[in-house]
Amino acid sequence: MKCKLTKCAAGVLSCAFLMQSPAFASMETVLTDTKVKVAHSALEYSLKKYQEETATVSMYTNAQMDKLIAQHRHLSVIKDNDKCQFTPDIEARARVVGVPAFEFAWGDMLINGVCVQQDVKLGLDFMNRAIEHAYAPAFERMSQYYEKGIYVGEDLVKSETYMRVAASLGSDTGRLGWVDMLVRGFGSPAMYEQAYSWLYHTTFNDSYHKAKSDYLISQLGKKMPPNIIARAVAIEYDLLGK
């Protein structure tokens, strides 16, 4: 550091004396703190402007995240549209607050290495936290993993149970998945009527899922007596039971 000799009543003060004096140290701290604050403010302003110009939303709400997950678009929006800038918020709402949709999203990000270093074990842990909070998409995802033996050991009983729970929670895609499993030989005939009724009384707004629903209903109907089908159509079963 360069310093300038300063005259006072007693003469010339040395540079070393000035640097060691409390007044000098105090002045240096103030100057350093001011520079840090200015730099921090500039960084915050730049980040805010970037978010305003590039983000699809200022911050994800629960409803927005639920919708993105239902559309299977959450990872692409988080990474491609919003450039990973909301990663800390997603993590905080998953870890600290324990919001099911964000537990699912954060778990999926970890499992697939999206915006973060891949950590399958930790990702599955957050998926299971979402399951503990009765989040239907988490039941569906883990059902698929257990059926195919992806990231976890193959367990067809768990796969069947998890998909049935997703359907019972009112998930449209869970109901499709559950009837699909029954058509493929999972479950038992005692489960057909309830599953048929759930899917029959589910409304789909897009042609793809509507066509898939119609097909699965027709296939499951082939396994059921006409009187049971008539009863399933007439009675809309309550969620989680009859």
PDB file of C-alpha atoms in Angstrom:
ATOM      1  CA  MET A   1       0.000   0.000   0.000  1.00  0.00           C
ATOM      2  CA  LYS A   2       1.272   3.504  -0.840  1.00  0.00           C
ATOM      3  CA  CYS A   3       0.905   6.271   1.685  1.00  0.00           C
ATOM      4  CA  LYS A   4       1.624   9.967   1.825  1.00  0.00           C
ATOM      5  CA  LEU A   5       3.571  11.522   4.669  1.00  0.00           C
ATOM      6  CA  THR A   6       1.425  13.955   6.594  1.00  0.00           C
ATOM      7  CA  LYS A   7       2.549  17.012   8.552  1.00  0.00           C
ATOM      8  CA  CYS A   8       1.065  17.920  11.880  1.00  0.00           C
ATOM      9  CA  ALA A   9       2.003  20.217  14.737  1.00  0.00           C
ATOM     10  CA  ALA A  10       4.717  17.824  15.886  1.00  0.00           C
ATOM     11  CA  GLY A  11       6.222  17.512  12.440  1.00  0.00           C
ATOM     12  CA  VAL A  12       6.074  14.686   9.950  1.00  0.00           C
ATOM     13  CA  LEU A  13       4.228  11.486  10.914  1.00  0.00           C
ATOM     14  CA  SER A  14       5.581   8.295   9.475  1.00  0.00           C
ATOM     15  CA  CYS A  15       3.552   6.087   7.147  1.00  0.00           C
ATOM     16  CA  ALA A  16       3.924   3.161   9.555  1.00  0.00           C
ATOM     17  CA  PHE A  17       2.511   5.196  12.431  1.00  0.00           C
ATOM     18  CA  LEU A  18      -0.517   6.221  10.392  1.00  0.00           C
ATOM     19  CA  MET A  19      -1.258   2.663   9.293  1.00  0.00           C
ATOM     20  CA  GLN A  20      -1.106   1.428  12.879  1.00  0.00           C
ATOM     21  CA  SER A  21      -3.312   4.142  14.305  1.00  0.00           C
ATOM     22  CA  PRO A  22      -6.960   3.305  15.280  1.00  0.00           C
ATOM     23  CA  ALA A  23      -8.230   6.208  13.210  1.00  0.00           C
ATOM     24  CA  PHE A  24      -6.584   4.856  10.072  1.00  0.00           C
ATOM     25  CA  ALA A  25      -7.938   1.337  10.703  1.00  0.00           C
ATOM     26  CA  SER A  26     -11.429   2.729  11.257  1.00  0.00           C
ATOM     27  CA  MET A  27     -11.272   4.789   8.070  1.00  0.00           C
ATOM     28  CA  GLU A  28     -10.025   1.766   6.088  1.00  0.00           C
ATOM     29  CA  THR A  29     -12.889  -0.397   7.414  1.00  0.00           C
ATOM     30  CA  VAL A  30     -15.486   2.204   6.459  1.00  0.00           C
ATOM     31  CA  LEU A  31     -14.077   2.523   2.957  1.00  0.00           C
ATOM     32  CA  THR A  32     -13.926  -1.267   2.515  1.00  0.00           C
ATOM     33  CA  ASP A  33     -17.474  -1.787   3.835  1.00  0.00           C
ATOM     34  CA  THR A  34     -18.774   0.942   1.544  1.00  0.00           C
ATOM     35  CA  LYS A  35     -17.158  -0.653  -1.511  1.00  0.00           C
ATOM     36  CA  VAL A  36     -18.609  -4.048  -0.598  1.00  0.00           C
ATOM     37  CA  LYS A  37     -22.094  -2.585  -0.134  1.00  0.00           C
ATOM     38  CA  VAL A  38     -21.913  -0.756  -3.461  1.00  0.00           C
ATOM     39  CA  ALA A  39     -20.732  -3.896  -5.256  1.00  0.00           C
ATOM     40  CA  HIS A  40     -23.432  -5.998  -3.563  1.00  0.00           C
ATOM     41  CA  SER A  41     -26.159  -3.514  -4.517  1.00  0.00           C
ATOM     42  CA  ALA A  42     -24.954  -3.448  -8.113  1.00  0.00           C
ATOM     43  CA  LEU A  43     -24.974  -7.247  -8.231  1.00  0.00           C
ATOM     44  CA  GLU A  44     -28.499  -7.431  -6.800  1.00  0.00           C
ATOM     45  CA  TYR A  45     -29.732  -4.864  -9.304  1.00  0.00           C
ATOM     46  CA  SER A  46     -28.158  -6.743 -12.219  1.00  0.00           C
ATOM     47  CA  LEU A  47     -29.672 -10.032 -11.041  1.00  0.00           C
ATOM     48  CA  LYS A  48     -33.096  -8.461 -10.619  1.00  0.00           C
ATOM     49  CA  LYS A  49     -32.974  -6.982 -14.131  1.00  0.00           C
ATOM     50  CA  TYR A  50     -31.866 -10.328 -15.550  1.00  0.00           C
ATOM     51  CA  GLN A  51     -34.728 -12.127 -13.819  1.00  0.00           C
ATOM     52  CA  GLU A  52     -37.256  -9.592 -15.088  1.00  0.00           C
ATOM     53  CA  GLU A  53     -36.005  -9.941 -18.652  1.00  0.00           C
ATOM     54  CA  THR A  54     -35.564 -13.729 -18.828  1.00  0.00           C
ATOM     55  CA  ALA A  55     -37.844 -15.433 -16.304  1.00  0.00           C
ATOM     56  CA  THR A  56     -41.229 -16.904 -17.160  1.00  0.00           C
ATOM     57  CA  VAL A  57     -42.414 -15.965 -13.661  1.00  0.00           C
ATOM     58  CA  SER A  58     -40.961 -13.891 -10.850  1.00  0.00           C
ATOM     59  CA  MET A  59     -41.061 -16.954  -8.580  1.00  0.00           C
ATOM     60  CA  TYR A  60     -42.920 -20.252  -8.830  1.00  0.00           C
ATOM     61  CA  THR A  61     -46.123 -20.513  -6.834  1.00  0.00           C
ATOM     62  CA  ASN A  62     -47.405 -23.864  -5.593  1.00  0.00           C
ATOM     63  CA  ALA A  63     -50.136 -23.840  -8.240  1.00  0.00           C
ATOM     64  CA  GLN A  64     -47.662 -23.072 -11.026  1.00  0.00           C
ATOM     65  CA  MET A  65     -45.310 -25.838  -9.934  1.00  0.00           C
ATOM     66  CA  ASP A  66     -48.201 -28.311  -9.654  1.00  0.00           C
ATOM     67  CA  LYS A  67     -49.268 -27.448 -13.194  1.00  0.00           C
ATOM     68  CA  LEU A  68     -45.749 -27.771 -14.599  1.00  0.00           C
ATOM     69  CA  ILE A  69     -45.334 -31.161 -12.927  1.00  0.00           C
ATOM     70  CA  ALA A  70     -48.702 -32.364 -14.245  1.00  0.00           C
ATOM     71  CA  GLN A  71     -47.597 -31.329 -17.741  1.00  0.00           C
ATOM     72  CA  HIS A  72     -44.159 -32.937 -17.283  1.00  0.00           C
ATOM     73  CA  ARG A  73     -42.599 -29.561 -18.083  1.00  0.00           C
ATOM     74  CA  HIS A  74     -41.084 -28.595 -14.743  1.00  0.00           C
ATOM     75  CA  LEU A  75     -37.504 -29.606 -15.540  1.00  0.00           C
ATOM     76  CA  SER A  76     -37.437 -27.952 -18.965  1.00  0.00           C
ATOM     77  CA  VAL A  77     -38.941 -24.718 -17.633  1.00  0.00           C
ATOM     78  CA  ILE A  78     -36.574 -24.605 -14.649  1.00  0.00           C
ATOM     79  CA  LYS A  79     -33.507 -25.239 -16.804  1.00  0.00           C
ATOM     80  CA  ASP A  80     -34.236 -23.899 -20.283  1.00  0.00           C
ATOM     81  CA  ASN A  81     -36.737 -21.095 -19.706  1.00  0.00           C
ATOM     82  CA  ASP A  82     -35.548 -19.754 -16.370  1.00  0.00           C
ATOM     83  CA  LYS A  83     -31.864 -20.699 -16.675  1.00  0.00           C
ATOM     84  CA  CYS A  84     -31.742 -22.373 -13.237  1.00  0.00           C
ATOM     85  CA  GLN A  85     -32.020 -19.013 -11.467  1.00  0.00           C
ATOM     86  CA  PHE A  86     -34.731 -20.201  -9.057  1.00  0.00           C
ATOM     87  CA  THR A  87     -32.816 -23.281  -7.938  1.00  0.00           C
ATOM     88  CA  PRO A  88     -32.077 -21.869  -4.439  1.00  0.00           C
ATOM     89  CA  ASP A  89     -35.756 -21.062  -3.898  1.00  0.00           C
ATOM     90  CA  ILE A  90     -36.857 -24.539  -4.999  1.00  0.00           C
ATOM     91  CA  GLU A  91     -34.314 -26.136  -2.679  1.00  0.00           C
ATOM     92  CA  ALA A  92     -35.354 -23.935   0.251  1.00  0.00           C
ATOM     93  CA  ARG A  93     -39.042 -24.709  -0.164  1.00  0.00           C
ATOM     94  CA  ALA A  94     -38.231 -28.406  -0.392  1.00  0.00           C
ATOM     95  CA  ARG A  95     -35.702 -28.603   2.453  1.00  0.00           C
ATOM     96  CA  VAL A  96     -36.908 -25.970   4.904  1.00  0.00           C
ATOM     97  CA  VAL A  97     -40.624 -25.477   4.253  1.00  0.00           C
ATOM     98  CA  GLY A  98     -41.424 -28.990   3.053  1.00  0.00           C
ATOM     99  CA  VAL A  99     -43.852 -28.068   0.263  1.00  0.00           C
ATOM    100  CA  PRO A 100     -44.749 -31.351  -1.533  1.00  0.00           C
ATOM    101  CA  ALA A 101     -44.621 -29.965  -5.089  1.00  0.00           C
ATOM    102  CA  PHE A 102     -41.192 -28.481  -4.447  1.00  0.00           C
ATOM    103  CA  GLU A 103     -39.982 -31.652  -2.720  1.00  0.00           C
ATOM    104  CA  PHE A 104     -40.939 -33.495  -5.902  1.00  0.00           C
ATOM    105  CA  ALA A 105     -39.315 -30.911  -8.188  1.00  0.00           C
ATOM    106  CA  TRP A 106     -36.119 -30.744  -6.131  1.00  0.00           C
ATOM    107  CA  GLY A 107     -35.947 -34.546  -5.984  1.00  0.00           C
ATOM    108  CA  ASP A 108     -36.402 -34.781  -9.747  1.00  0.00           C
ATOM    109  CA  MET A 109     -33.682 -32.166 -10.302  1.00  0.00           C
ATOM    110  CA  LEU A 110     -31.258 -34.145  -8.139  1.00  0.00           C
ATOM    111  CA  ILE A 111     -32.108 -37.482  -9.755  1.00  0.00           C
ATOM    112  CA  ASN A 112     -31.598 -36.102 -13.262  1.00  0.00           C
ATOM    113  CA  GLY A 113     -28.787 -33.653 -12.514  1.00  0.00           C
ATOM    114  CA  VAL A 114     -30.793 -30.634 -13.674  1.00  0.00           C
ATOM    115  CA  CYS A 115     -29.219 -27.337 -12.515  1.00  0.00           C
ATOM    116  CA  VAL A 116     -27.410 -29.247  -9.741  1.00  0.00           C
ATOM    117  CA  GLN A 117     -24.903 -32.049  -9.392  1.00  0.00           C
ATOM    118  CA  GLN A 118     -26.670 -35.378  -9.802  1.00  0.00           C
ATOM    119  CA  ASP A 119     -27.404 -37.152  -6.526  1.00  0.00           C
ATOM    120  CA  VAL A 120     -29.876 -39.987  -7.081  1.00  0.00           C
ATOM    121  CA  LYS A 121     -29.920 -41.119  -3.448  1.00  0.00           C
ATOM    122  CA  LEU A 122     -30.773 -37.658  -2.135  1.00  0.00           C
ATOM    123  CA  GLY A 123     -33.267 -37.147  -4.962  1.00  0.00           C
ATOM    124  CA  LEU A 124     -35.119 -40.328  -4.024  1.00  0.00           C
ATOM    125  CA  ASP A 125     -35.159 -39.138  -0.426  1.00  0.00           C
ATOM    126  CA  PHE A 126     -37.030 -35.996  -1.467  1.00  0.00           C
ATOM    127  CA  MET A 127     -39.413 -38.055  -3.618  1.00  0.00           C
ATOM    128  CA  ASN A 128     -40.215 -40.110  -0.536  1.00  0.00           C
ATOM    129  CA  ARG A 129     -40.734 -36.938   1.497  1.00  0.00           C
ATOM    130  CA  ALA A 130     -43.339 -35.884  -1.075  1.00  0.00           C
ATOM    131  CA  ILE A 131     -44.932 -39.321  -0.717  1.00  0.00           C
ATOM    132  CA  GLU A 132     -45.135 -38.803   3.046  1.00  0.00           C
ATOM    133  CA  HIS A 133     -47.095 -35.640   2.254  1.00  0.00           C
ATOM    134  CA  ALA A 134     -49.488 -37.645   0.020  1.00  0.00           C
ATOM    135  CA  TYR A 135     -48.344 -35.976  -3.212  1.00  0.00           C
ATOM    136  CA  ALA A 136     -49.828 -38.027  -6.057  1.00  0.00           C
ATOM    137  CA  PRO A 137     -47.133 -37.350  -8.725  1.00  0.00           C
ATOM    138  CA  ALA A 138     -44.507 -38.739  -6.342  1.00  0.00           C
ATOM    139  CA  PHE A 139     -46.503 -41.965  -5.948  1.00  0.00           C
ATOM    140  CA  GLU A 140     -46.761 -42.235  -9.737  1.00  0.00           C
ATOM    141  CA  ARG A 141     -43.059 -41.641 -10.295  1.00  0.00           C
ATOM    142  CA  MET A 142     -41.948 -44.129  -7.659  1.00  0.00           C
ATOM    143  CA  SER A 143     -44.438 -46.677  -9.006  1.00  0.00           C
ATOM    144  CA  GLN A 144     -42.748 -46.416 -12.394  1.00  0.00           C
ATOM    145  CA  TYR A 145     -39.302 -46.734 -10.833  1.00  0.00           C
ATOM    146  CA  TYR A 146     -40.283 -49.832  -8.846  1.00  0.00           C
ATOM    147  CA  GLU A 147     -41.923 -51.522 -11.828  1.00  0.00           C
ATOM    148  CA  LYS A 148     -38.904 -51.014 -14.081  1.00  0.00           C
ATOM    149  CA  GLY A 149     -36.226 -51.287 -11.418  1.00  0.00           C
ATOM    150  CA  ILE A 150     -34.897 -47.796 -12.167  1.00  0.00           C
ATOM    151  CA  TYR A 151     -32.739 -46.335  -9.359  1.00  0.00           C
ATOM    152  CA  VAL A 152     -34.398 -48.775  -6.932  1.00  0.00           C
ATOM    153  CA  GLY A 153     -34.737 -52.531  -6.812  1.00  0.00           C
ATOM    154  CA  GLU A 154     -37.652 -53.938  -8.801  1.00  0.00           C
ATOM    155  CA  ASP A 155     -40.693 -54.329  -6.556  1.00  0.00           C
ATOM    156  CA  LEU A 156     -43.949 -54.994  -8.382  1.00  0.00           C
ATOM    157  CA  VAL A 157     -46.018 -55.017  -5.202  1.00  0.00           C
ATOM    158  CA  LYS A 158     -44.845 -51.519  -4.290  1.00  0.00           C
ATOM    159  CA  SER A 159     -45.323 -50.396  -7.880  1.00  0.00           C
ATOM    160  CA  GLU A 160     -48.932 -51.589  -7.853  1.00  0.00           C
ATOM    161  CA  THR A 161     -49.645 -50.112  -4.424  1.00  0.00           C
ATOM    162  CA  TYR A 162     -48.166 -46.717  -5.232  1.00  0.00           C
ATOM    163  CA  MET A 163     -50.055 -46.322  -8.497  1.00  0.00           C
ATOM    164  CA  ARG A 164     -53.313 -47.308  -6.849  1.00  0.00           C
ATOM    165  CA  VAL A 165     -52.741 -44.687  -4.134  1.00  0.00           C
ATOM    166  CA  ALA A 166     -52.048 -42.045  -6.801  1.00  0.00           C
ATOM    167  CA  ALA A 167     -55.361 -42.932  -8.435  1.00  0.00           C
ATOM    168  CA  SER A 168     -57.181 -42.833  -5.099  1.00  0.00           C
ATOM    169  CA  LEU A 169     -55.793 -39.342  -4.435  1.00  0.00           C
ATOM    170  CA  GLY A 170     -57.617 -38.113  -7.535  1.00  0.00           C
ATOM    171  CA  SER A 171     -54.690 -37.861  -9.951  1.00  0.00           C
ATOM    172  CA  ASP A 172     -55.917 -38.029 -13.551  1.00  0.00           C
ATOM    173  CA  THR A 173     -52.675 -39.557 -14.797  1.00  0.00           C
ATOM    174  CA  GLY A 174     -52.614 -41.812 -11.744  1.00  0.00           C
ATOM    175  CA  ARG A 175     -56.022 -43.180 -12.708  1.00  0.00           C
ATOM    176  CA  LEU A 176     -54.812 -43.782 -16.242  1.00  0.00           C
ATOM    177  CA  GLY A 177     -51.727 -45.509 -14.905  1.00  0.00           C
ATOM    178  CA  TRP A 178     -53.704 -47.669 -12.483  1.00  0.00           C
ATOM    179  CA  VAL A 179     -56.178 -48.912 -15.095  1.00  0.00           C
ATOM    180  CA  ASP A 180     -53.264 -49.520 -17.455  1.00  0.00           C
ATOM    181  CA  MET A 181     -51.639 -51.726 -14.821  1.00  0.00           C
ATOM    182  CA  LEU A 182     -54.883 -53.647 -14.260  1.00  0.00           C
ATOM    183  CA  VAL A 183     -55.234 -54.203 -18.000  1.00  0.00           C
ATOM    184  CA  ARG A 184     -51.659 -55.530 -18.049  1.00  0.00           C
ATOM    185  CA  GLY A 185     -52.395 -58.057 -15.332  1.00  0.00           C
ATOM    186  CA  PHE A 186     -51.604 -56.287 -12.080  1.00  0.00           C
ATOM    187  CA  GLY A 187     -54.045 -56.275  -9.171  1.00  0.00           C
ATOM    188  CA  SER A 188     -57.104 -58.493  -8.907  1.00  0.00           C
ATOM    189  CA  PRO A 189     -60.652 -58.560 -10.349  1.00  0.00           C
ATOM    190  CA  ALA A 190     -61.938 -57.158  -7.056  1.00  0.00           C
ATOM    191  CA  MET A 191     -60.184 -53.897  -7.941  1.00  0.00           C
ATOM    192  CA  TYR A 192     -61.677 -53.497 -11.409  1.00  0.00           C
ATOM    193  CA  GLU A 193     -64.984 -51.868 -10.535  1.00  0.00           C
ATOM    194  CA  GLN A 194     -63.508 -49.049  -8.471  1.00  0.00           C
ATOM    195  CA  ALA A 195     -60.742 -48.340 -11.011  1.00  0.00           C
ATOM    196  CA  TYR A 196     -63.235 -48.394 -13.890  1.00  0.00           C
ATOM    197  CA  SER A 197     -65.498 -45.939 -12.067  1.00  0.00           C
ATOM    198  CA  TRP A 198     -62.621 -43.591 -11.196  1.00  0.00           C
ATOM    199  CA  LEU A 199     -61.430 -43.368 -14.783  1.00  0.00           C
ATOM    200  CA  TYR A 200     -64.907 -43.292 -16.307  1.00  0.00           C
ATOM    201  CA  HIS A 201     -65.820 -40.236 -14.223  1.00  0.00           C
ATOM    202  CA  THR A 202     -62.549 -38.407 -14.916  1.00  0.00           C
ATOM    203  CA  THR A 203     -62.713 -35.609 -17.476  1.00  0.00           C
ATOM    204  CA  PHE A 204     -59.767 -34.987 -19.786  1.00  0.00           C
ATOM    205  CA  ASN A 205     -59.492 -31.764 -21.754  1.00  0.00           C
ATOM    206  CA  ASP A 206     -56.975 -32.916 -24.363  1.00  0.00           C
ATOM    207  CA  SER A 207     -57.553 -35.421 -27.141  1.00  0.00           C
ATOM    208  CA  TYR A 208     -54.536 -37.606 -26.328  1.00  0.00           C
ATOM    209  CA  HIS A 209     -55.521 -38.414 -22.750  1.00  0.00           C
ATOM    210  CA  LYS A 210     -59.204 -38.660 -23.698  1.00  0.00           C
ATOM    211  CA  ALA A 211     -58.394 -41.265 -26.353  1.00  0.00           C
ATOM    212  CA  LYS A 212     -56.124 -43.140 -23.945  1.00  0.00           C
ATOM    213  CA  SER A 213     -58.842 -43.126 -21.293  1.00  0.00           C
ATOM    214  CA  ASP A 214     -61.453 -44.461 -23.719  1.00  0.00           C
ATOM    215  CA  TYR A 215     -59.099 -47.224 -24.836  1.00  0.00           C
ATOM    216  CA  LEU A 216     -58.195 -48.318 -21.310  1.00  0.00           C
ATOM    217  CA  ILE A 217     -61.835 -48.284 -20.192  1.00  0.00           C
ATOM    218  CA  SER A 218     -62.773 -50.495 -23.124  1.00  0.00           C
ATOM    219  CA  GLN A 219     -59.913 -52.899 -22.375  1.00  0.00           C
ATOM    220  CA  LEU A 220     -60.721 -53.134 -18.667  1.00  0.00           C
ATOM    221  CA  GLY A 221     -64.400 -53.571 -19.543  1.00  0.00           C
ATOM    222  CA  LYS A 222     -63.521 -56.776 -21.377  1.00  0.00           C
ATOM    223  CA  LYS A 223     -62.491 -58.261 -18.030  1.00  0.00           C
ATOM    224  CA  MET A 224     -65.726 -57.284 -16.253  1.00  0.00           C
ATOM    225  CA  PRO A 225     -69.320 -58.628 -16.305  1.00  0.00           C
ATOM    226  CA  PRO A 226     -71.894 -56.219 -17.822  1.00  0.00           C
ATOM    227  CA  ASN A 227     -73.713 -55.709 -14.511  1.00  0.00           C
ATOM    228  CA  ILE A 228     -70.478 -54.637 -12.764  1.00  0.00           C
ATOM    229  CA  ILE A 229     -69.720 -52.203 -15.581  1.00  0.00           C
ATOM    230  CA  ALA A 230     -73.227 -50.746 -15.286  1.00  0.00           C
ATOM    231  CA  ARG A 231     -72.771 -50.260 -11.565  1.00  0.00           C
ATOM    232  CA  ALA A 232     -69.346 -48.643 -12.024  1.00  0.00           C
ATOM    233  CA  VAL A 233     -70.842 -46.201 -14.522  1.00  0.00           C
ATOM    234  CA  ALA A 234     -73.817 -45.390 -12.299  1.00  0.00           C
ATOM    235  CA  ILE A 235     -71.826 -44.883  -9.109  1.00  0.00           C
ATOM    236  CA  GLU A 236     -68.960 -42.437  -8.842  1.00  0.00           C
ATOM    237  CA  TYR A 237     -66.760 -43.806  -6.110  1.00  0.00           C
ATOM    238  CA  ASP A 238     -65.380 -41.420  -3.532  1.00  0.00           C
ATOM    239  CA  LEU A 239     -61.654 -40.860  -3.330  1.00  0.00           C
ATOM    240  CA  LEU A 240     -59.786 -43.312  -1.119  1.00  0.00           C
ATOM    241  CA  GLY A 241     -62.697 -45.741  -1.110  1.00  0.00           C
ATOM    242  CA  LYS A 242     -66.347 -46.236  -1.994  1.00  0.00           C
TER     243      LYS A 242
END
